[in-house]
Amino acid sequence: MQTDKPREACGIFGVFAREDMDVARVMYYGLYALQHRGQESAGIATSAGGEITCKKGMGLVGEVFDHNSFEKLGGRMAIGHVRYSTTGDSVPENAQPLVTRYAAGKMALAHNGNLTNAGSLARELIDKGAVFQTSTDSEIIAFIIAKEYAAGSTIEEAITLAMKRLQGAYSLLIMLEDKLIALRDPWGFRPLCIGDLDGSTVVASESCALDTVGAKFVRDVKPGEVVIIDNGGMTARQVRTDCQSSLCVFEYIYFARPDSVIDGISVYEARLEAGRLLARQAKAEADAVIGVPDSGIDAAIGYAQESGIPYAIGFVKNAYVGRTFIRPNQDQREAGVRIKLNPLKETVRGKRIVMVDDSIVRGTTSARIIRLLRQAGAKEVHMRVSSPSFLHPCYYGTDVGTHKELTAYRNSLEALCKKIGADSLDFLDVSGLSDMLGGRKVFCNACFTGNYPVRSEKETQQ
Amino acid sequence: MQTDKPREACGIFGVFAREDMDVARVMYYGLYALQHRGQESAGIATSAGGEITCKKGMGLVGEVFDHNSFEKLGGRMAIGHVRYSTTGDSVPENAQPLVTRYAAGKMALAHNGNLTNAGSLARELIDKGAVFQTSTDSEIIAFIIAKEYAAGSTIEEAITLAMKRLQGAYSLLIMLEDKLIALRDPWGFRPLCIGDLDGSTVVASESCALDTVGAKFVRDVKPGEVVIIDNGGMTARQVRTDCQSSLCVFEYIYFARPDSVIDGISVYEARLEAGRLLARQAKAEADAVIGVPDSGIDAAIGYAQESGIPYAIGFVKNAYVGRTFIRPNQDQREAGVRIKLNPLKETVRGKRIVMVDDSIVRGTTSARIIRLLRQAGAKEVHMRVSSPSFLHPCYYGTDVGTHKELTAYRNSLEALCKKIGADSLDFLDVSGLSDMLGGRKVFCNACFTGNYPVRSEKETQQ
Amino acid sequence: MQTDKPREACGIFGVFAREDMDVARVMYYGLYALQHRGQESAGIATSAGGEITCKKGMGLVGEVFDHNSFEKLGGRMAIGHVRYSTTGDSVPENAQPLVTRYAAGKMALAHNGNLTNAGSLARELIDKGAVFQTSTDSEIIAFIIAKEYAAGSTIEEAITLAMKRLQGAYSLLIMLEDKLIALRDPWGFRPLCIGDLDGSTVVASESCALDTVGAKFVRDVKPGEVVIIDNGGMTARQVRTDCQSSLCVFEYIYFARPDSVIDGISVYEARLEAGRLLARQAKAEADAVIGVPDSGIDAAIGYAQESGIPYAIGFVKNAYVGRTFIRPNQDQREAGVRIKLNPLKETVRGKRIVMVDDSIVRGTTSARIIRLLRQAGAKEVHMRVSSPSFLHPCYYGTDVGTHKELTAYRNSLEALCKKIGADSLDFLDVSGLSDMLGGRKVFCNACFTGNYPVRSEKETQQ
Amino acid sequence: MQTDKPREACGIFGVFAREDMDVARVMYYGLYALQHRGQESAGIATSAGGEITCKKGMGLVGEVFDHNSFEKLGGRMAIGHVRYSTTGDSVPENAQPLVTRYAAGKMALAHNGNLTNAGSLARELIDKGAVFQTSTDSEIIAFIIAKEYAAGSTIEEAITLAMKRLQGAYSLLIMLEDKLIALRDPWGFRPLCIGDLDGSTVVASESCALDTVGAKFVRDVKPGEVVIIDNGGMTARQVRTDCQSSLCVFEYIYFARPDSVIDGISVYEARLEAGRLLARQAKAEADAVIGVPDSGIDAAIGYAQESGIPYAIGFVKNAYVGRTFIRPNQDQREAGVRIKLNPLKETVRGKRIVMVDDSIVRGTTSARIIRLLRQAGAKEVHMRVSSPSFLHPCYYGTDVGTHKELTAYRNSLEALCKKIGADSLDFLDVSGLSDMLGGRKVFCNACFTGNYPVRSEKETQQ
């Protein structure tokens, strides 16, 4: 259920138009397609003749922009951002893109990810007399680039030098006077891909945004690569090759939209496969397989395919429960769950049910849903989770896994099963993740294993 | 796709509290559960000590009401309404409930349906000196009841007399000083059911709203029945029995939520069954069955079950496309469809696809979706529609079926198939509707057959 | 100070265009000029080809209407209203104009005033089966006209018959399919005048609104007169002549704008004259005369002229204190007064001050202002009020005079003087009112004298 | 008329509470009293325990803040700002206070004035690698202070060093972790004064804001002085004494509220005196003296006093014309003026009128007003302007005087008189300004004389 899983990770989108194009509209639809990655704020910066116009605000893309915004946001180049605040406070100042003036003119930045050495980088700059206005990584990145440039580097060199200093996750779009630069941290934690829209270039966090604006997928930006897009075309430079590929596996499990393909692997296929693996690994005698909307559906279908148990619709979700929804108070909590998710009695009454979800966060929601299923007449409820259980916090731009409640159950599947009231419970094995990704060996699974590709300053502080 | 199917039919909800209860909140959640029936306006009227407080406005339930509204809407009794304007203009004045002062005090009305003799009833009242402020049936109904009451009837008698004069569809909630009255027209066109919430009584257009507020389903209000709910309990009177039962079959096909049970028949089961019937009646050689979100999904699963062709997710729907969304202009129409619905390439690439939808309105949207499927690599697309084709307008409170485009194709399935670009096309037979409803013989299928249970003044005018 | 004097009395404005004209804009500026008469809600109804479009809402003219409103409000005829709720609740439903459908088509009404027999008229209609949706006089008036029309009268006859039944104050604009009707109750309680705008006809509560839209003053509508404006020109009919002229004297003292001329008398001149009369009647030894902004300024200048004591600016008023202003809480009340009105120390320090205000309502505000003057160094403060003291409630569409606090002081000027902390206090004599109006003998001064031209049902109830 | 004189100059307000106090409310009322100095944006930053909370936005104080803001803005110390954009674009990012993190923690700034060497200061910082996010002087000032602090100075020394580098106008409030610092540039261009509120310290651009919150005036901050307010009390340091006192004379003529006293001189007295001087210097044979609201009123009264010609109200101003007002289009311009300002026919008909205004900007508005007076029947109109004519741009934080139209008339009073359609026209002599200020010799009158106390980079660019 949405309220327990606000686990977005920001989304970025950019356009460099070579044809005549309504750039602001393309940005609008592109960000709409990435809205699931961040719902706190949205922003678009467009560039025309060296001048950058930026419009950003708290809320959804559809709330921040209207027809008037389009008229103001002219230009041939633009970058945009949807934000979920994994770092920095939830205040208007922290909305992106960040637009700054530096020695060579204007520069706009849109950042997806989380630096692991932000604290020491900021401290170093401040000690030399800098002032900071936001609590975002973007401002630190802008400062470092500006400093290197002021010290005599070209802007490309300055970015290269900055990439040597920045640690952690950063998929970045940088808009300068005459070019758009897209880059991905050397570990490749967050996705970033390039598309072609009738000769113009589009960059997006996920390929579903390329589809949405009608662009053709060209390729992913590689970890450690800088791609420079200007009137001359697109040039790429592999700046760093010294880090282990560490794409976040949770992008496949939850963050990304199923219609995206990331680093060559289909998100939908990965989810189906997770369901199939789960069916093999954690069998259940049952009459129907259902998924918890929306993120459990794909794996449920995979589970059904593999197990031969029929797939059925288990819940009807209320499509209108959004940000303005007033949540039930204490007394009405039981009924409250049903407002968002109502079990389909026809599916569950008198049946043994396999219920698939993508993850368990605190367990309270799972417990309530299972109670609803029993009230609706389910004879048995076997919960199957299409990912391993979270045991470690994420330092790379998501907010999964820091829940002490769950950690408490790390040695006892039975205790958790009892807590949520299921007849049986099982998670996908960590060893299954590689199979889920079609055999891919290298990726970040730190939230499940604690094997962090990059140490974080926060980690050491704890 | 939403934009081509704004075919809501209004929803009503009422509470008579016998326990201490936050009536406004129960109303809020009840209306939320009926939001799919009307998104133009929402309103709640609560009654405390003979005084009625009403708050209504244009927009969704979540937009019209906030925490402040709850404080103002006290009381032990309430009725509410969500509206889609099948009759009357889209103006604030027409939002319901309608609150009026009549000879015995205050009266509030919430109406779902459409009178077929509204014009002559209004004309008659106006000719006697009445003035009308809205263009809604509710005002006419209030007037007729008030007139009968003023002429010496009790309010119950006045309502009974009114029911003899009103023709067409009307599921009604009437709130008086000390009682709540629920009634359904003698044909029973629109649904209405009663629930029990810890001793208090709840009335709703659909049973999903009873589930949502945690109430137990008690029974449907019968066609031609008046149910009076007051401190003494609930008393019912069968006012008219002279009309043929004519529940709208399209409630099962499209309007109602799948988790509702109407007049003893599960909406979800009816949709599954429609899919199964379609599979038998209109076979296809294919590799996968997909449904068009959201209303085609259930029938697609039924089709898959019966045909043995695997069910798969065919599209990813953008959950954020709502009322503030700025639609693409002419140039971007192709891309525009993808913003709302993106085909899953993994499902369709190289495959023969059966695509199930609940209906075809103009055909343009179907054509675009099929084009998207082909671009995504589908080898064949066989469209199956889980209802017969609309050939006649509805006069009973919905806006289906008046599309000349479709009528043009009435004699030629092939021409329509060609227009939408499918490899084959088939609709559910009219004869299948009875099977879909588990053998039920009597219901309204006028939009498919032209067999109107009640003549409409509008019909004769045409 | 504004907060103690919300004594507006509604304003109405109408246009019948004979030239091509942006009718909605003319309405907008006309209502802006009447905004001081009512700030609770505003509305405009325009008519084009028998269809009436109405836009109304809570708030100021500038809040209710924007550029979009203008586009929607086309037509060649329009009426508008600004409301202060002297009768009826402060709810959106009560905003005017009221648009109704009656036997001959559409009718819109805008009403300024207050019926004194509304209760019995409504009761009579309700007892015959009518329903009422608002708590406004306008709905009653519409009903009575519609009933007479339905009974066989022409619309002009129906209006004439209605005027025989309506008692109390009503300046009315009625818009029908092809004509605009302006009328004034037989007593002429509230003003109404006609102007010419390049051949088109304009009707307004006050002549300042004619100036504002650039129209020339033609004449006042006479008490008991009905003026019909249509394509053929303007025709007038004196319907009733049986009542004593009773124009509200408080229009001159407070309600109307000083740049208006009502029934041949300049509001500004009347106020100057009130000051002069006061100077003669209630002399004071002083160094400066100041007025309480804004309504006491004109009389202060008159007082200065007559007394020879120099006029000076006594206070600076904060122009930004409006509806969104958050008032000080208890602790900050002293400072709170200064936020709206700050004494000019240079004017008052060490001086004997005559302070002129148009009226005293509760006396608390006067007390606070006088305390501020003393803190600013005033040696003496002599308060002079340019009207007699309120002793009786108004039943004709204003809310002056029902303050028990003041009544308590009716026999004791000294006690009130002490309460407000003045060195001396005097009011204009009732006998001075006629002089103030240049010798006019007949007008309504019931709030001062209790001589009511028409008995009110409410009065008898008390 | 307002629209031609958007000549605000920003206002700042600060509180250091030593008693228990609702700091946010005091700030709110303080800024309300300074609203006339800037209407583009408003902001308040409060400090509690080293953490700074800031709320700012576009619009008036009453629009930016509501009850909720008060709850969030806790603390014992606060600074606030109302802005008119004399420098920097009209965008949300430029709203003040500016909150930054520097080497010793958080720092908030509110600035009134305009640096004349902002360009070179910014360029120098940027060349060393700084990035700028706004186009305001405040960011430059924050940077310079932070740099000096990082280089080893105490914060007080850093501020002192900064004051040696900053040129032009800056009245500043700086809020640090435990102290509030108020300072004024060495020329003293903009006002700044200190008040005592029951033991707590208040700082404001104008003394009217001290009155408003109930504080007692203590003293003005001296040009070149830094005042440090903390728990220990108030300490002052005269940092620079090398500049000529250059208080802006136009503060007296127009910017400041008449109830303010700046550097010992009453604004109201100065305006009265300007009127008196004008009466002596530029006599007129006339029947009445009127002032153009609001800024011409005081001088008109002075003119009347000195000349013996009676003062009268010449215009009624529409108090509701504000930011939401939709201006008349081309066709309605004539009428358009009357919407804001309607002449009082009773005052002007058949009379010879002296009309006093504080200044003439482009002359178009004066021309329109004079035309209105003539239409209202004025026999003669003699315009008297209570300041010399603008001939030179201002570089110190206002936007007066850069109008080429006027400059064209510099040698020809007659031509301008003809343009505006007056019978005679006269301005206050430059030599009269010193008399107006009671003999004060040193002040800035550059907009009239071109004698700039500090050269501006912009000046040289031109």
Short mmCIF file of C-alpha atoms in Angstrom, two decimals, chain D residues 288-293 313-316 334 337-338 341-345 347-356 365-383 420-423:
data_model
loop_
_atom_site.label_atom_id
_atom_site.label_comp_id
_atom_site.label_asym_id
_atom_site.label_seq_id
_atom_site.Cartn_x
_atom_site.Cartn_y
_atom_site.Cartn_z
CA ALA D 288 -9.77 75.55 -3.53
CA VAL D 289 -6.66 73.43 -2.92
CA ILE D 290 -6.95 69.70 -3.45
CA GLY D 291 -4.42 66.88 -3.18
CA VAL D 292 -4.00 63.81 -5.37
CA PRO D 293 -4.56 60.79 -3.08
CA ILE D 313 -11.45 66.86 -0.94
CA GLY D 314 -10.88 66.68 -4.68
CA PHE D 315 -11.15 63.01 -5.44
CA VAL D 316 -12.72 59.85 -4.08
CA GLU D 334 -10.75 57.37 -20.22
CA VAL D 337 -8.96 56.47 -14.67
CA ARG D 338 -12.23 57.20 -12.94
CA LEU D 341 -10.03 58.21 -8.75
CA ASN D 342 -13.33 60.01 -9.25
CA PRO D 343 -13.35 63.83 -8.99
CA LEU D 344 -15.80 65.34 -6.55
CA LYS D 345 -17.95 67.57 -8.73
CA THR D 347 -15.60 70.58 -4.97
CA VAL D 348 -14.48 71.51 -8.45
CA ARG D 349 -17.49 72.65 -10.44
CA GLY D 350 -17.04 76.25 -11.54
CA LYS D 351 -13.94 76.62 -9.39
CA ARG D 352 -10.32 77.54 -9.91
CA ILE D 353 -8.40 74.60 -8.47
CA VAL D 354 -4.88 74.17 -7.14
CA MET D 355 -4.05 70.49 -7.46
CA VAL D 356 -1.05 69.32 -5.44
CA THR D 365 -1.55 60.26 -15.41
CA SER D 366 -1.45 63.95 -14.50
CA ALA D 367 -2.89 64.72 -17.91
CA ARG D 368 -5.74 62.29 -17.40
CA ILE D 369 -6.54 63.53 -13.92
CA ILE D 370 -6.60 67.12 -15.09
CA ARG D 371 -8.92 66.14 -17.93
CA LEU D 372 -11.25 64.55 -15.40
CA LEU D 373 -11.24 67.72 -13.31
CA ARG D 374 -12.20 69.77 -16.33
CA GLN D 375 -14.98 67.35 -17.24
CA ALA D 376 -16.20 67.73 -13.68
CA GLY D 377 -16.48 71.46 -14.28
CA ALA D 378 -13.20 72.94 -13.01
CA LYS D 379 -12.67 76.40 -14.46
CA GLU D 380 -8.91 76.41 -13.99
CA VAL D 381 -6.42 73.77 -12.86
CA HIS D 382 -3.11 74.86 -11.43
CA MET D 383 -0.81 71.97 -10.76
CA ILE D 420 -0.64 67.78 -19.06
CA GLY D 421 -3.22 70.38 -19.92
CA ALA D 422 -2.85 72.54 -16.79
CA ASP D 423 -3.39 76.28 -16.62
#
